[in-house]
PDB file of C-alpha atoms in Angstrom:
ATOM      1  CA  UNK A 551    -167.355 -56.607 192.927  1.00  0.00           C
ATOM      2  CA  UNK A 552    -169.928 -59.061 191.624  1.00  0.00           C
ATOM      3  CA  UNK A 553    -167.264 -61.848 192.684  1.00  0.00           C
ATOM      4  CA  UNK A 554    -167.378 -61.476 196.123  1.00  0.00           C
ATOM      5  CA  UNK A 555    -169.274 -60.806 198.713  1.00  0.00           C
ATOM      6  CA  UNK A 556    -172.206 -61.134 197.999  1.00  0.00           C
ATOM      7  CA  UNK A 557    -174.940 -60.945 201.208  1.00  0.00           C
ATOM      8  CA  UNK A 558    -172.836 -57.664 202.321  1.00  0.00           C
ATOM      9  CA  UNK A 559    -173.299 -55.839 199.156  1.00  0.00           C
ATOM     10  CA  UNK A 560    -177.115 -57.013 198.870  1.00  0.00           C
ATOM     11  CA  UNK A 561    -177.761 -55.623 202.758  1.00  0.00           C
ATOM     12  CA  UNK A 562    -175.998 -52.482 201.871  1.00  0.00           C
ATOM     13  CA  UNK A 563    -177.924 -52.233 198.643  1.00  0.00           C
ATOM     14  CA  UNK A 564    -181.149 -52.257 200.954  1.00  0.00           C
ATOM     15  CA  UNK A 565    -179.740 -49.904 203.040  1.00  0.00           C
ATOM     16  CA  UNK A 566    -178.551 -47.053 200.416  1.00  0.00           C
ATOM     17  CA  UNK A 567    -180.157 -43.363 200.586  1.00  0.00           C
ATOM     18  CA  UNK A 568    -178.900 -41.332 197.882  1.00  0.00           C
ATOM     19  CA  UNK A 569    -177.043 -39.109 200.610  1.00  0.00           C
ATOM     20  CA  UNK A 570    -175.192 -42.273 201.817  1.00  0.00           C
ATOM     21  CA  UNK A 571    -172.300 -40.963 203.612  1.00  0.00           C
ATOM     22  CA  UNK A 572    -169.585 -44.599 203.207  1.00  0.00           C
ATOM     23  CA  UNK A 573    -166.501 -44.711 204.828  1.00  0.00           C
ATOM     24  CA  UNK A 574    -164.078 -47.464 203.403  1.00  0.00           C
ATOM     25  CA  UNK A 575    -160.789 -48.505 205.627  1.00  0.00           C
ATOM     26  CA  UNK A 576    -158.674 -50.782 204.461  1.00  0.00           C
ATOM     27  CA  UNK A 577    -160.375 -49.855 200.807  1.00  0.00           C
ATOM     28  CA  UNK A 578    -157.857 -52.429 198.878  1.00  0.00           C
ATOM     29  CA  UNK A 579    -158.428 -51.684 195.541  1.00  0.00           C
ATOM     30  CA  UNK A 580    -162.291 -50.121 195.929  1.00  0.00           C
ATOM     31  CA  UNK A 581    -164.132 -53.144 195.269  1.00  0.00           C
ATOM     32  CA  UNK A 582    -166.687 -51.664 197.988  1.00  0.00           C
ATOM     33  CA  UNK A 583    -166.082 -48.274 197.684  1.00  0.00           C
ATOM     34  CA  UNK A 584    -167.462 -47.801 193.793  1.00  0.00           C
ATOM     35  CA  UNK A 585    -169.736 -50.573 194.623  1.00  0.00           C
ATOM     36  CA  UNK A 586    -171.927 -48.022 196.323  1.00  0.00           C
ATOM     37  CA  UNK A 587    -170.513 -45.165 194.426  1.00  0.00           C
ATOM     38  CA  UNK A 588    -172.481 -46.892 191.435  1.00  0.00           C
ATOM     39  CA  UNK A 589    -175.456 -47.732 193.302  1.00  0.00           C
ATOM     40  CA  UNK A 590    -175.905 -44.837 195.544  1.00  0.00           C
ATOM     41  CA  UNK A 591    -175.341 -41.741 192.838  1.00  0.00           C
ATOM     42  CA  UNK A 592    -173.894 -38.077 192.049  1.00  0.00           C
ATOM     43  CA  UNK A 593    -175.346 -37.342 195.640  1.00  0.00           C
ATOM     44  CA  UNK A 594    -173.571 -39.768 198.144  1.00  0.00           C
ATOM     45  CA  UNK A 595    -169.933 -39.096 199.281  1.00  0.00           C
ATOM     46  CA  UNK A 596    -167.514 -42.098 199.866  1.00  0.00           C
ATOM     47  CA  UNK A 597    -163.904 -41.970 201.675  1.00  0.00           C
ATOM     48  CA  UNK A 598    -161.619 -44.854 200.631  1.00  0.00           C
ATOM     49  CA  UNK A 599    -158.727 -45.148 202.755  1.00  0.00           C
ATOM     50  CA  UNK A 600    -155.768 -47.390 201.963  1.00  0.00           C
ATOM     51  CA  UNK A 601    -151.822 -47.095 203.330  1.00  0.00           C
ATOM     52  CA  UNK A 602    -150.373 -49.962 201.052  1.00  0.00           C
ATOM     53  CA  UNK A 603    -148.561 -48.085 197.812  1.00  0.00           C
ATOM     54  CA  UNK A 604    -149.652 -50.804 195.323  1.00  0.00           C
ATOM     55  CA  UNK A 605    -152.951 -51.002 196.228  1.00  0.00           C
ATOM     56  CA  UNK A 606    -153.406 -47.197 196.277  1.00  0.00           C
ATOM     57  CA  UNK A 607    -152.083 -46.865 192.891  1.00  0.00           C
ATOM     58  CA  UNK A 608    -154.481 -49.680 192.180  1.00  0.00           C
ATOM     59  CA  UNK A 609    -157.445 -48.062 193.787  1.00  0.00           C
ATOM     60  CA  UNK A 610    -156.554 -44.560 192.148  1.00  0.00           C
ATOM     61  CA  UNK A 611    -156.738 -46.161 189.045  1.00  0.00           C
ATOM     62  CA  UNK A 612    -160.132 -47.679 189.296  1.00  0.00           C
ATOM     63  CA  UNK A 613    -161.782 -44.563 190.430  1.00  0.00           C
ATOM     64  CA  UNK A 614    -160.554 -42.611 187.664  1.00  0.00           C
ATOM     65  CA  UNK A 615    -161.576 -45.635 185.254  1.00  0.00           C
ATOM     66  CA  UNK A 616    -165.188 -44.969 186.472  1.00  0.00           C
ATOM     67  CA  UNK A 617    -164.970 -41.398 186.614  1.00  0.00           C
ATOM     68  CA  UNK A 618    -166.634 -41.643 190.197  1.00  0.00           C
ATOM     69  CA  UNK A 619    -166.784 -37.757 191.868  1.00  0.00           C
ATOM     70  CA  UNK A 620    -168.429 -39.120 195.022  1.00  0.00           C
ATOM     71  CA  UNK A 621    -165.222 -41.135 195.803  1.00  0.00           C
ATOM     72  CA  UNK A 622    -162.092 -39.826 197.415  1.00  0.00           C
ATOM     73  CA  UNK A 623    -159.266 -41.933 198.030  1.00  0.00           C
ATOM     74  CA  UNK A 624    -156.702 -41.643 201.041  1.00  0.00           C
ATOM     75  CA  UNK A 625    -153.375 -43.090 201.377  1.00  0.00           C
ATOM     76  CA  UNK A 626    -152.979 -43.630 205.510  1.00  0.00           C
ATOM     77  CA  UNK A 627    -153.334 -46.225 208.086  1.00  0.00           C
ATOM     78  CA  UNK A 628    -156.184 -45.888 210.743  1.00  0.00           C
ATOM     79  CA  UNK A 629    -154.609 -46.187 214.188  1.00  0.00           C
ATOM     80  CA  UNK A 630    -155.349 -45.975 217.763  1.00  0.00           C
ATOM     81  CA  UNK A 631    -152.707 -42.303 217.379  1.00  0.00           C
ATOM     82  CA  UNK A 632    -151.761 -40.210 214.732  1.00  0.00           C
ATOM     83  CA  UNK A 633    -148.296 -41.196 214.477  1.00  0.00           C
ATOM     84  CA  UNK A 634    -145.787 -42.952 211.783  1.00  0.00           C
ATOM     85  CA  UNK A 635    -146.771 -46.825 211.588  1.00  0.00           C
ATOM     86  CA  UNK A 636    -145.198 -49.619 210.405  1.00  0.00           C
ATOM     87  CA  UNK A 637    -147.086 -52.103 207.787  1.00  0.00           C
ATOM     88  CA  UNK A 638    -146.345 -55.142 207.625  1.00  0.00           C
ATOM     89  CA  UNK A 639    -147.132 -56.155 203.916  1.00  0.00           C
ATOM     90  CA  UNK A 640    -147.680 -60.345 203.088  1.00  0.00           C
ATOM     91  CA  UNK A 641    -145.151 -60.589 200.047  1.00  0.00           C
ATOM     92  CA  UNK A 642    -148.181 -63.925 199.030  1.00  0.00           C
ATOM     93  CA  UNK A 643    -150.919 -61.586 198.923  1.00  0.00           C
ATOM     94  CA  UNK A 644    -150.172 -57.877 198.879  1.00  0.00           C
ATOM     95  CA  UNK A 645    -153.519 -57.112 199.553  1.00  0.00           C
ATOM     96  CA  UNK A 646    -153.205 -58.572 203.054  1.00  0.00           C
ATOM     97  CA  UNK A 647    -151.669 -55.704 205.160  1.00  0.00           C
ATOM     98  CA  UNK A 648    -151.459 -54.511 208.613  1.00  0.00           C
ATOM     99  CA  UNK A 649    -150.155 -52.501 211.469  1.00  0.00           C
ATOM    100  CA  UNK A 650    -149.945 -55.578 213.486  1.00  0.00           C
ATOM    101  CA  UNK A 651    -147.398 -58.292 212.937  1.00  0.00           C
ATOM    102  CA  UNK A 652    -149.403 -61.368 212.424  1.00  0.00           C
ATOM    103  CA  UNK A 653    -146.880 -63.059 209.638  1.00  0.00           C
ATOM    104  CA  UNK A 654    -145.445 -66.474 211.355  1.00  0.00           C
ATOM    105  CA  UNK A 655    -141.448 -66.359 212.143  1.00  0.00           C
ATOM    106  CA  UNK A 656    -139.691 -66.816 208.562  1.00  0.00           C
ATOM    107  CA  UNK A 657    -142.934 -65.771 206.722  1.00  0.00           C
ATOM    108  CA  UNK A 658    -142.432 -63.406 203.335  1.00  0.00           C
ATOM    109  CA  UNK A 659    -143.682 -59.673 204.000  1.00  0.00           C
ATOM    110  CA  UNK A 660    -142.070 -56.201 203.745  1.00  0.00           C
ATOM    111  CA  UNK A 661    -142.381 -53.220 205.940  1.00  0.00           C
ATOM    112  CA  UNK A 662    -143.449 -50.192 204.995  1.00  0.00           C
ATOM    113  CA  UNK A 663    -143.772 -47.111 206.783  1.00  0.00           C
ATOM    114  CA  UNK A 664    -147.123 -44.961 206.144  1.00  0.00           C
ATOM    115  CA  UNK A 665    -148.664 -41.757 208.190  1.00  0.00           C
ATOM    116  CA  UNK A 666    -151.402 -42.991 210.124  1.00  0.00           C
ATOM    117  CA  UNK A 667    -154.600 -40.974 211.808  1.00  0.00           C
ATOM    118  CA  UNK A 668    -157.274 -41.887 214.302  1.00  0.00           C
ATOM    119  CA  UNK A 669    -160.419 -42.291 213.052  1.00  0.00           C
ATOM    120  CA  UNK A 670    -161.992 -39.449 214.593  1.00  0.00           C
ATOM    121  CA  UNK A 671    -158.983 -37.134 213.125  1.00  0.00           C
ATOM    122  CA  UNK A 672    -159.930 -38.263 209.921  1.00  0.00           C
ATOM    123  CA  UNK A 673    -163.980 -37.995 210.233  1.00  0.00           C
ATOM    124  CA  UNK A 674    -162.794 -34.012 211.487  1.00  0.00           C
ATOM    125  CA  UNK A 675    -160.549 -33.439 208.916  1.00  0.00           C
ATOM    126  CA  UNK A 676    -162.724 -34.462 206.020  1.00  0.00           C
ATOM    127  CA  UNK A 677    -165.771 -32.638 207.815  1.00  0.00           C
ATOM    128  CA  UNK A 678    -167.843 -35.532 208.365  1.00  0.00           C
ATOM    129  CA  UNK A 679    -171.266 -34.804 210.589  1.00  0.00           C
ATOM    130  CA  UNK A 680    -172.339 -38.371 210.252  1.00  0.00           C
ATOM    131  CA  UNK A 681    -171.241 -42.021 209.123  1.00  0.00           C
ATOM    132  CA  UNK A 682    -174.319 -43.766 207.376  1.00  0.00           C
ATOM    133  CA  UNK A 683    -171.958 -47.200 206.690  1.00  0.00           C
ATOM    134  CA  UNK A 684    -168.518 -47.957 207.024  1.00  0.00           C
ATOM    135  CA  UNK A 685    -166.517 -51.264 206.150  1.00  0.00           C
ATOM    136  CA  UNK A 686    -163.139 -51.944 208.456  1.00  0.00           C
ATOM    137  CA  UNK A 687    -160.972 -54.288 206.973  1.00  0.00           C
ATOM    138  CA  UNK A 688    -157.045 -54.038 208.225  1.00  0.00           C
ATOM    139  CA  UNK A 689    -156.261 -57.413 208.879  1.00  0.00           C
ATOM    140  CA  UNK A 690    -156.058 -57.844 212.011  1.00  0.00           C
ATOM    141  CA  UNK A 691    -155.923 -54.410 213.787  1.00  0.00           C
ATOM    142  CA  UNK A 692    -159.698 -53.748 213.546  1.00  0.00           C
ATOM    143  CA  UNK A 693    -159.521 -53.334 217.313  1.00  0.00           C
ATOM    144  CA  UNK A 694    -156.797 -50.562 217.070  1.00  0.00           C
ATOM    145  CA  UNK A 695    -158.915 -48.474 214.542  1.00  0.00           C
ATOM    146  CA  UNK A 696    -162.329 -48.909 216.359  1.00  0.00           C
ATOM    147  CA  UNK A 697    -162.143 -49.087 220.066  1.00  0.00           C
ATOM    148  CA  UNK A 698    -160.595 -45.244 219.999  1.00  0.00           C
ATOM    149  CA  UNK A 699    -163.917 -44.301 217.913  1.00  0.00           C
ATOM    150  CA  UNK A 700    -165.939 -45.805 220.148  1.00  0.00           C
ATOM    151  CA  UNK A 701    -164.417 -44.589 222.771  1.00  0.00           C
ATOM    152  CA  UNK A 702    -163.902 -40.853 221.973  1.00  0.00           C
ATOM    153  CA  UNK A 703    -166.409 -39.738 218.707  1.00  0.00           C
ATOM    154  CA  UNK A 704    -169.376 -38.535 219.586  1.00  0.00           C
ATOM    155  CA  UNK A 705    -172.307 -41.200 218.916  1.00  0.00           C
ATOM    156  CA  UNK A 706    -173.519 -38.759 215.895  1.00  0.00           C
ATOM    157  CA  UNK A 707    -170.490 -40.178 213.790  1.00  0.00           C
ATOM    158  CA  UNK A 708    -171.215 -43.645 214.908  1.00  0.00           C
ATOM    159  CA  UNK A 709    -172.161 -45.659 211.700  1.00  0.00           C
ATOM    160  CA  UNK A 710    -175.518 -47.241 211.382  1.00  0.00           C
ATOM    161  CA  UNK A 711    -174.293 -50.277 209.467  1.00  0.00           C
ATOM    162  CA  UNK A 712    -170.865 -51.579 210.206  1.00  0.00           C
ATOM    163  CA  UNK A 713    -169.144 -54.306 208.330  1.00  0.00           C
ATOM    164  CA  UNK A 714    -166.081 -55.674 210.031  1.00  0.00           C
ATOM    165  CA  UNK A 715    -163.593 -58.383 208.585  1.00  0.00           C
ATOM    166  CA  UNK A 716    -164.436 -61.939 211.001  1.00  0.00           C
ATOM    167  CA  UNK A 717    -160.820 -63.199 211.390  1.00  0.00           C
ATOM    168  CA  UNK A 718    -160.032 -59.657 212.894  1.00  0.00           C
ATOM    169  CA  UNK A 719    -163.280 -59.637 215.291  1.00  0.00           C
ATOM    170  CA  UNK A 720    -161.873 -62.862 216.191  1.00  0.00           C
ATOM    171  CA  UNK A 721    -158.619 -61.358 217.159  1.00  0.00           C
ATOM    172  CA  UNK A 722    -160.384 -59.062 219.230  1.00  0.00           C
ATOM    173  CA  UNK A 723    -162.900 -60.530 221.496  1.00  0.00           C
ATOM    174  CA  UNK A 724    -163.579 -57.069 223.453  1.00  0.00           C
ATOM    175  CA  UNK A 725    -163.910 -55.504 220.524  1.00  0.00           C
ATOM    176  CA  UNK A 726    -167.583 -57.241 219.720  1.00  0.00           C
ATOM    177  CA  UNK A 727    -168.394 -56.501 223.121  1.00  0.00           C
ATOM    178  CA  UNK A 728    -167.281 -52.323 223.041  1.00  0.00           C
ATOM    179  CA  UNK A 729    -170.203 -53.226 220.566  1.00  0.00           C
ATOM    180  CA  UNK A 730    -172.543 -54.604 221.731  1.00  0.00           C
ATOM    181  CA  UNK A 731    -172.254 -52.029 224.589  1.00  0.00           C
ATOM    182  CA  UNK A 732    -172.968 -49.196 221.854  1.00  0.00           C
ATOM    183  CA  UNK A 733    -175.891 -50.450 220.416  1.00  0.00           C
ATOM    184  CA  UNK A 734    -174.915 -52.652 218.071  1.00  0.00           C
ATOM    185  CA  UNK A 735    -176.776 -55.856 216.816  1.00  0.00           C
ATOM    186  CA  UNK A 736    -175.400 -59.059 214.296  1.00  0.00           C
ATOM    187  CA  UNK A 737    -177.906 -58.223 211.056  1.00  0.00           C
ATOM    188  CA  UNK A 738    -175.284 -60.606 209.518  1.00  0.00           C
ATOM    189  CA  UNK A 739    -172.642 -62.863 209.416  1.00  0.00           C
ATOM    190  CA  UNK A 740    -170.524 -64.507 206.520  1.00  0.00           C
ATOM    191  CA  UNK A 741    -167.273 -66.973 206.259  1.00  0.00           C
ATOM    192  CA  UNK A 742    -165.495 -63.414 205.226  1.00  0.00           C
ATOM    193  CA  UNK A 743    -167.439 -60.444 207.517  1.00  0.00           C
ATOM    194  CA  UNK A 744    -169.965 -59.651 210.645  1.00  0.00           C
ATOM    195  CA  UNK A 745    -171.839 -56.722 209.682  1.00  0.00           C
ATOM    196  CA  UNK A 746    -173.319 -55.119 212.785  1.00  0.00           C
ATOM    197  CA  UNK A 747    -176.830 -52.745 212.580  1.00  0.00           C
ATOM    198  CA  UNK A 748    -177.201 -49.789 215.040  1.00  0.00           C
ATOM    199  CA  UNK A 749    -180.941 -48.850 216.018  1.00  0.00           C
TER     200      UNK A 749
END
Protein backbone atom coordinates (compact mmCIF):
# COMPACT_ATOMS: atom_id res chain seq x y z
CA UNK A 1 0.00 0.00 0.00
CA UNK A 2 2.95 2.35 0.36
CA UNK A 3 2.62 2.77 -3.60
CA UNK A 4 -0.41 4.43 -3.75
CA UNK A 5 -2.38 6.62 -2.30
CA UNK A 6 -0.82 8.31 -0.32
CA UNK A 7 -2.85 11.62 1.32
CA UNK A 8 -5.89 9.01 1.89
CA UNK A 9 -3.95 6.62 3.91
CA UNK A 10 -2.11 9.57 5.89
CA UNK A 11 -5.85 11.23 6.75
CA UNK A 12 -7.05 7.86 7.75
CA UNK A 13 -3.92 7.27 9.76
CA UNK A 14 -4.97 10.55 11.73
CA UNK A 15 -8.20 9.41 12.03
CA UNK A 16 -7.65 5.67 13.49
CA UNK A 17 -9.07 4.70 17.14
CA UNK A 18 -8.09 1.34 18.00
CA UNK A 19 -11.93 0.32 17.79
CA UNK A 20 -11.98 1.55 14.14
CA UNK A 21 -14.90 -0.09 12.70
CA UNK A 22 -13.62 0.01 8.33
CA UNK A 23 -15.78 -1.05 5.81
CA UNK A 24 -13.97 -1.78 2.40
CA UNK A 25 -16.26 -2.14 -0.99
CA UNK A 26 -14.81 -2.81 -3.89
CA UNK A 27 -11.70 -4.16 -1.53
CA UNK A 28 -9.57 -5.32 -4.81
CA UNK A 29 -6.96 -7.12 -3.42
CA UNK A 30 -6.94 -5.33 0.36
CA UNK A 31 -4.47 -2.79 -0.28
CA UNK A 32 -6.74 -0.57 2.17
CA UNK A 33 -8.23 -3.03 4.09
CA UNK A 34 -4.80 -4.45 5.96
CA UNK A 35 -3.58 -1.00 5.58
CA UNK A 36 -5.59 -0.15 8.65
CA UNK A 37 -5.71 -3.66 9.85
CA UNK A 38 -1.85 -2.99 10.51
CA UNK A 39 -2.21 0.36 11.81
CA UNK A 40 -5.32 0.18 13.79
CA UNK A 41 -4.64 -3.34 15.88
CA UNK A 42 -6.08 -6.75 17.45
CA UNK A 43 -9.04 -4.36 18.48
CA UNK A 44 -10.51 -2.81 15.20
CA UNK A 45 -12.78 -4.92 12.89
CA UNK A 46 -12.54 -4.47 9.02
CA UNK A 47 -15.12 -5.90 6.26
CA UNK A 48 -13.53 -6.28 2.80
CA UNK A 49 -15.98 -6.85 0.22
CA UNK A 50 -15.09 -7.89 -3.32
CA UNK A 51 -17.46 -9.86 -6.14
CA UNK A 52 -14.61 -10.36 -8.82
CA UNK A 53 -13.26 -14.27 -8.38
CA UNK A 54 -9.60 -13.33 -9.10
CA UNK A 55 -9.36 -10.64 -6.99
CA UNK A 56 -11.05 -12.48 -4.08
CA UNK A 57 -8.72 -15.28 -4.32
CA UNK A 58 -6.15 -12.53 -4.42
CA UNK A 59 -7.44 -10.71 -1.41
CA UNK A 60 -7.93 -14.11 0.56
CA UNK A 61 -4.53 -14.71 0.04
CA UNK A 62 -3.10 -11.55 1.41
CA UNK A 63 -5.05 -11.67 4.56
CA UNK A 64 -3.97 -15.00 5.40
CA UNK A 65 -0.25 -13.90 4.41
CA UNK A 66 -0.59 -11.33 7.29
CA UNK A 67 -2.43 -13.41 9.54
CA UNK A 68 -4.87 -10.34 10.07
CA UNK A 69 -8.04 -11.56 12.59
CA UNK A 70 -9.60 -8.10 12.39
CA UNK A 71 -10.21 -8.60 8.61
CA UNK A 72 -13.04 -10.49 7.02
CA UNK A 73 -13.36 -10.79 3.47
CA UNK A 74 -16.73 -11.02 1.40
CA UNK A 75 -17.26 -12.15 -2.02
CA UNK A 76 -20.59 -9.94 -3.26
CA UNK A 77 -21.45 -6.90 -5.14
CA UNK A 78 -23.06 -3.88 -3.24
CA UNK A 79 -26.25 -2.92 -5.06
CA UNK A 80 -29.15 -0.70 -4.89
CA UNK A 81 -31.26 -4.66 -4.23
CA UNK A 82 -30.27 -7.83 -3.11
CA UNK A 83 -30.56 -9.62 -6.23
CA UNK A 84 -28.17 -11.64 -8.85
CA UNK A 85 -25.93 -8.92 -10.75
CA UNK A 86 -24.07 -8.97 -13.62
CA UNK A 87 -20.19 -7.73 -13.59
CA UNK A 88 -18.84 -6.57 -16.17
CA UNK A 89 -15.04 -7.43 -15.77
CA UNK A 90 -12.24 -5.15 -18.11
CA UNK A 91 -10.27 -8.22 -19.66
CA UNK A 92 -7.02 -4.93 -19.62
CA UNK A 93 -7.26 -4.55 -16.04
CA UNK A 94 -9.16 -7.15 -14.05
CA UNK A 95 -9.16 -5.09 -11.22
CA UNK A 96 -11.51 -2.64 -12.93
CA UNK A 97 -15.04 -4.14 -12.38
CA UNK A 98 -18.56 -3.14 -12.20
CA UNK A 99 -22.25 -3.62 -12.17
CA UNK A 100 -22.57 -0.96 -14.71
CA UNK A 101 -21.55 -1.34 -18.31
CA UNK A 102 -19.14 1.41 -18.89
CA UNK A 103 -16.70 -0.71 -21.46
CA UNK A 104 -16.95 1.20 -25.06
CA UNK A 105 -18.77 -1.00 -27.97
CA UNK A 106 -16.04 -3.74 -29.03
CA UNK A 107 -14.08 -3.22 -25.73
CA UNK A 108 -12.47 -6.64 -24.00
CA UNK A 109 -14.42 -7.61 -20.65
CA UNK A 110 -16.27 -10.73 -19.41
CA UNK A 111 -19.42 -11.07 -17.47
CA UNK A 112 -19.74 -12.59 -14.50
CA UNK A 113 -22.58 -13.19 -12.42
CA UNK A 114 -22.12 -12.60 -8.46
CA UNK A 115 -24.91 -12.35 -5.46
CA UNK A 116 -25.20 -8.90 -4.61
CA UNK A 117 -26.68 -7.11 -1.18
CA UNK A 118 -27.61 -3.59 -0.23
CA UNK A 119 -25.50 -2.00 1.93
CA UNK A 120 -27.69 -1.80 4.78
CA UNK A 121 -28.36 -5.79 4.40
CA UNK A 122 -24.88 -6.23 4.77
CA UNK A 123 -24.15 -3.63 7.81
CA UNK A 124 -27.38 -5.98 9.50
CA UNK A 125 -26.11 -9.08 8.64
CA UNK A 126 -22.60 -8.63 9.91
CA UNK A 127 -24.11 -6.77 13.09
CA UNK A 128 -22.66 -3.53 12.53
CA UNK A 129 -23.92 -0.59 15.17
CA UNK A 130 -21.68 1.94 13.56
CA UNK A 131 -19.34 2.71 10.44
CA UNK A 132 -16.20 4.74 11.71
CA UNK A 133 -14.68 4.82 7.77
CA UNK A 134 -15.56 3.22 4.74
CA UNK A 135 -13.84 3.36 1.17
CA UNK A 136 -16.39 2.79 -2.05
CA UNK A 137 -14.65 1.95 -4.99
CA UNK A 138 -16.91 -0.04 -7.82
CA UNK A 139 -16.10 1.70 -10.77
CA UNK A 140 -18.59 3.45 -11.65
CA UNK A 141 -21.72 2.35 -9.66
CA UNK A 142 -20.78 4.27 -6.46
CA UNK A 143 -24.19 5.89 -6.84
CA UNK A 144 -26.03 2.45 -6.88
CA UNK A 145 -24.29 1.31 -3.57
CA UNK A 146 -24.67 4.68 -1.68
CA UNK A 147 -27.76 6.60 -2.46
CA UNK A 148 -29.92 3.41 -0.94
CA UNK A 149 -27.69 3.91 2.38
CA UNK A 150 -28.31 7.22 2.50
CA UNK A 151 -31.50 6.93 1.86
CA UNK A 152 -32.71 4.07 4.15
CA UNK A 153 -29.79 3.34 7.17
CA UNK A 154 -30.27 5.01 10.00
CA UNK A 155 -27.66 8.04 10.38
CA UNK A 156 -25.92 5.86 13.34
CA UNK A 157 -24.32 3.62 10.50
CA UNK A 158 -23.45 6.63 8.50
CA UNK A 159 -19.55 6.69 8.26
CA UNK A 160 -17.62 9.57 9.64
CA UNK A 161 -14.94 9.50 6.96
CA UNK A 162 -15.90 8.43 3.50
CA UNK A 163 -13.53 7.89 0.68
CA UNK A 164 -15.17 7.59 -2.70
CA UNK A 165 -13.38 6.78 -6.13
CA UNK A 166 -13.52 10.59 -8.28
CA UNK A 167 -14.26 9.19 -11.80
CA UNK A 168 -17.39 7.48 -10.16
CA UNK A 169 -18.52 10.79 -8.15
CA UNK A 170 -18.16 12.18 -11.49
CA UNK A 171 -20.58 9.76 -12.94
CA UNK A 172 -22.90 10.68 -10.40
CA UNK A 173 -23.43 14.30 -9.91
CA UNK A 174 -26.50 13.80 -7.34
CA UNK A 175 -24.67 11.59 -5.62
CA UNK A 176 -22.17 14.50 -4.06
CA UNK A 177 -25.15 16.38 -3.45
CA UNK A 178 -27.34 13.27 -1.39
CA UNK A 179 -24.03 14.35 0.44
CA UNK A 180 -23.72 17.23 1.02
CA UNK A 181 -27.40 17.09 2.16
CA UNK A 182 -26.22 14.51 4.99
CA UNK A 183 -23.62 16.34 6.44
CA UNK A 184 -20.90 15.73 4.57
CA UNK A 185 -17.84 18.07 3.90
CA UNK A 186 -14.61 17.69 1.09
CA UNK A 187 -11.58 17.12 3.91
CA UNK A 188 -9.90 15.99 0.62
CA UNK A 189 -9.49 15.52 -2.80
CA UNK A 190 -6.88 13.59 -5.03
CA UNK A 191 -6.41 12.77 -9.01
CA UNK A 192 -7.69 9.08 -7.71
CA UNK A 193 -10.46 9.84 -4.62
CA UNK A 194 -12.76 12.64 -2.70
CA UNK A 195 -12.80 11.68 0.77
CA UNK A 196 -15.74 13.34 2.49
CA UNK A 197 -15.71 14.14 6.66
CA UNK A 198 -19.05 13.99 8.59
CA UNK A 199 -19.28 16.36 11.78
Amino acid sequence: PQYFDPAERALIARRLRPETVFVDIGANVGAYALYVAALAGPRARIVAVEPQPDMYERLIFNIRQNEFATVKAIECAIADEDRVVTLFVDLENRARASIRMLFAEGGAHAQVTTPAVTLAALAEAETLTRIDMMKVDVAGAEDIALEPFFERAPAALWPRLLIVDANGLALAPALARRLAACGYARALATRSNIVFERA
